[in-house]
Amino acid sequence: MRHRLTAALATTSAAVLAVVGAATTANAAPADKAQVLSSWTQTSASSQNAWRTANANQGQWAAYGFDWSTDYCSSSPDNPFGFPFKESCARHDFGYRNYKAMGAFDANKPRLDDAFYADLKRVCAQYSGATKTSCDGTAWTYYQAVKVFGIKGAETVG
């Protein structure tokens, strides 16, 4: 009898802990969302790689309610002159959309644009000579476009 009571208490305790743990995790997600979002929108290659991994496994982040939608480079070519800028544009969209949803876009826009430019420069780093010079110039143009038009057209430029 004593073993049954102990087993019942252990089962009940485990169930209570599971519910409390789930509630704590659910409640913690919004508080952690800003920190996770920030970690994925920095200028570093490690931030870009962390976002890339998360983007490939979006389901693992469903509790955070991130907006993963993208129109890539909006009305500009995704791969101008053959330079693969599409992923850089997708990460930029991610930052714009999610900071806007959190009401923190204006405070973070300069860093998001700088991270975009850093991503583009990493794309260009794989080239050399005149091709790299061309890529760097195209990256600079894309960066200037989001700096200027991203303020007015943040819904479409990102």
Coordinates of C-alpha atoms in Angstrom, one line a residue, residues 1-157:
M1 CA 0.0 0.0 0.0
R2 CA 2.8 2.3 0.9
H3 CA 4.5 1.8 -2.5
R4 CA 1.2 2.6 -4.3
L5 CA 0.8 5.8 -2.4
T6 CA 4.4 6.8 -3.1
A7 CA 4.0 6.0 -6.8
A8 CA 0.8 8.0 -6.9
L9 CA 2.4 10.9 -5.2
A10 CA 5.4 10.7 -7.6
T11 CA 3.2 10.6 -10.6
T12 CA 1.1 13.5 -9.4
S13 CA 4.2 15.5 -8.5
A14 CA 5.6 14.8 -12.0
A15 CA 2.4 15.9 -13.6
V16 CA 2.3 19.1 -11.6
L17 CA 5.9 19.9 -12.4
A18 CA 5.3 19.2 -16.1
V19 CA 2.4 21.7 -16.1
V20 CA 4.3 24.3 -14.2
G21 CA 7.3 23.8 -16.4
A22 CA 5.2 24.1 -19.6
A23 CA 3.6 27.3 -18.2
T24 CA 7.0 28.7 -17.3
T25 CA 8.3 27.9 -20.7
A26 CA 5.3 29.4 -22.4
N27 CA 5.5 32.5 -20.2
A28 CA 9.3 32.8 -20.8
A29 CA 9.1 32.7 -24.6
P30 CA 7.9 36.3 -25.0
A31 CA 10.5 37.6 -22.5
D32 CA 13.3 35.8 -24.4
K33 CA 12.0 36.7 -27.8
A34 CA 13.7 40.0 -27.9
Q35 CA 17.0 38.4 -26.8
V36 CA 16.7 35.7 -29.5
L37 CA 15.7 38.2 -32.1
S38 CA 18.7 40.4 -31.2
S39 CA 21.1 37.4 -31.4
W40 CA 20.0 36.6 -34.9
T41 CA 20.2 40.2 -36.2
Q42 CA 23.7 41.3 -35.4
T43 CA 26.5 42.1 -37.9
S44 CA 28.7 39.1 -37.1
A45 CA 29.0 36.0 -39.2
S46 CA 28.1 33.9 -36.1
S47 CA 24.8 35.8 -35.9
Q48 CA 24.1 35.2 -39.5
N49 CA 24.9 31.5 -39.1
A50 CA 22.7 31.2 -36.1
W51 CA 19.8 32.8 -38.0
R52 CA 20.5 30.5 -41.0
T53 CA 20.3 27.4 -38.7
A54 CA 17.1 28.7 -37.1
N55 CA 15.5 29.5 -40.4
A56 CA 16.1 26.0 -41.6
N57 CA 14.4 24.7 -38.4
Q58 CA 11.6 27.2 -38.0
G59 CA 9.3 24.7 -36.2
Q60 CA 11.7 24.6 -33.2
W61 CA 11.0 28.3 -32.7
A62 CA 7.2 28.3 -33.2
A63 CA 6.5 29.3 -29.5
Y64 CA 8.1 32.6 -30.2
G65 CA 5.8 33.5 -33.0
F66 CA 8.5 34.9 -35.3
D67 CA 7.5 36.1 -38.8
W68 CA 9.7 34.2 -41.2
S69 CA 8.0 35.5 -44.3
T70 CA 10.1 37.2 -46.9
D71 CA 9.9 38.8 -50.4
Y72 CA 13.7 38.5 -50.5
C73 CA 15.1 41.7 -52.1
S74 CA 11.7 43.2 -52.7
S75 CA 11.6 45.0 -56.1
S76 CA 15.3 44.6 -56.6
P77 CA 16.9 41.5 -58.1
D78 CA 17.7 38.7 -55.6
N79 CA 20.9 37.9 -57.5
P80 CA 22.0 41.1 -59.2
F81 CA 24.7 40.4 -61.8
G82 CA 24.8 36.8 -60.5
F83 CA 25.7 37.8 -56.9
P84 CA 23.6 35.7 -54.5
F85 CA 22.1 38.3 -52.3
K86 CA 18.8 36.4 -51.7
E87 CA 19.6 35.0 -48.3
S88 CA 20.9 38.3 -47.0
C89 CA 17.7 40.0 -48.1
A90 CA 15.7 37.2 -46.3
R91 CA 17.5 37.8 -43.0
H92 CA 17.0 41.6 -43.4
D93 CA 13.3 41.0 -43.9
F94 CA 13.2 38.8 -40.8
G95 CA 14.7 41.6 -38.7
Y96 CA 12.4 44.3 -40.2
R97 CA 9.2 42.3 -39.8
N98 CA 9.9 41.0 -36.3
Y99 CA 11.1 44.3 -34.9
K100 CA 8.1 46.1 -36.4
A101 CA 5.8 43.5 -34.8
M102 CA 7.5 44.2 -31.4
G103 CA 7.2 47.9 -31.8
A104 CA 10.9 48.3 -31.7
F105 CA 11.7 48.9 -35.4
D106 CA 13.0 52.5 -35.2
A107 CA 15.5 51.7 -32.4
N108 CA 16.9 48.7 -34.3
K109 CA 16.7 49.7 -38.0
P110 CA 20.3 51.1 -38.2
R111 CA 21.7 47.8 -36.8
L112 CA 19.5 45.7 -39.1
D113 CA 20.7 47.7 -42.1
D114 CA 24.3 47.3 -41.0
A115 CA 23.8 43.6 -40.5
F116 CA 22.4 43.4 -44.1
Y117 CA 25.5 45.2 -45.4
A118 CA 27.8 42.9 -43.5
D119 CA 26.0 39.9 -44.9
L120 CA 26.3 41.3 -48.5
K121 CA 30.1 42.0 -47.9
R122 CA 30.5 38.4 -46.8
V123 CA 28.9 37.3 -50.1
C124 CA 31.3 39.6 -52.0
A125 CA 34.4 38.3 -50.0
Q126 CA 34.3 35.1 -52.1
Y127 CA 35.2 37.0 -55.2
S128 CA 38.4 38.7 -56.2
G129 CA 39.6 41.4 -58.6
A130 CA 37.1 43.3 -60.7
T131 CA 34.3 40.8 -59.9
K132 CA 34.7 41.6 -56.1
T133 CA 34.8 45.3 -56.9
S134 CA 31.6 45.0 -58.8
C135 CA 30.0 43.0 -56.0
D136 CA 31.1 45.4 -53.4
G137 CA 29.6 48.3 -55.4
T138 CA 26.3 46.5 -55.8
A139 CA 26.3 45.7 -52.1
W140 CA 26.9 49.3 -51.2
T141 CA 24.0 50.3 -53.5
Y142 CA 21.6 47.8 -51.9
Y143 CA 22.7 49.0 -48.4
Q144 CA 22.1 52.7 -49.3
A145 CA 18.7 51.8 -50.7
V146 CA 17.5 50.2 -47.4
K147 CA 19.0 53.0 -45.4
V148 CA 17.1 55.6 -47.3
F149 CA 13.9 53.8 -48.5
G150 CA 13.7 51.3 -45.6
I151 CA 12.4 54.1 -43.4
K152 CA 9.6 55.2 -45.7
G153 CA 8.8 51.8 -47.3
A154 CA 9.6 49.4 -44.5
E155 CA 6.6 47.3 -45.5
T156 CA 8.2 46.6 -48.9
V157 CA 11.9 47.3 -48.6

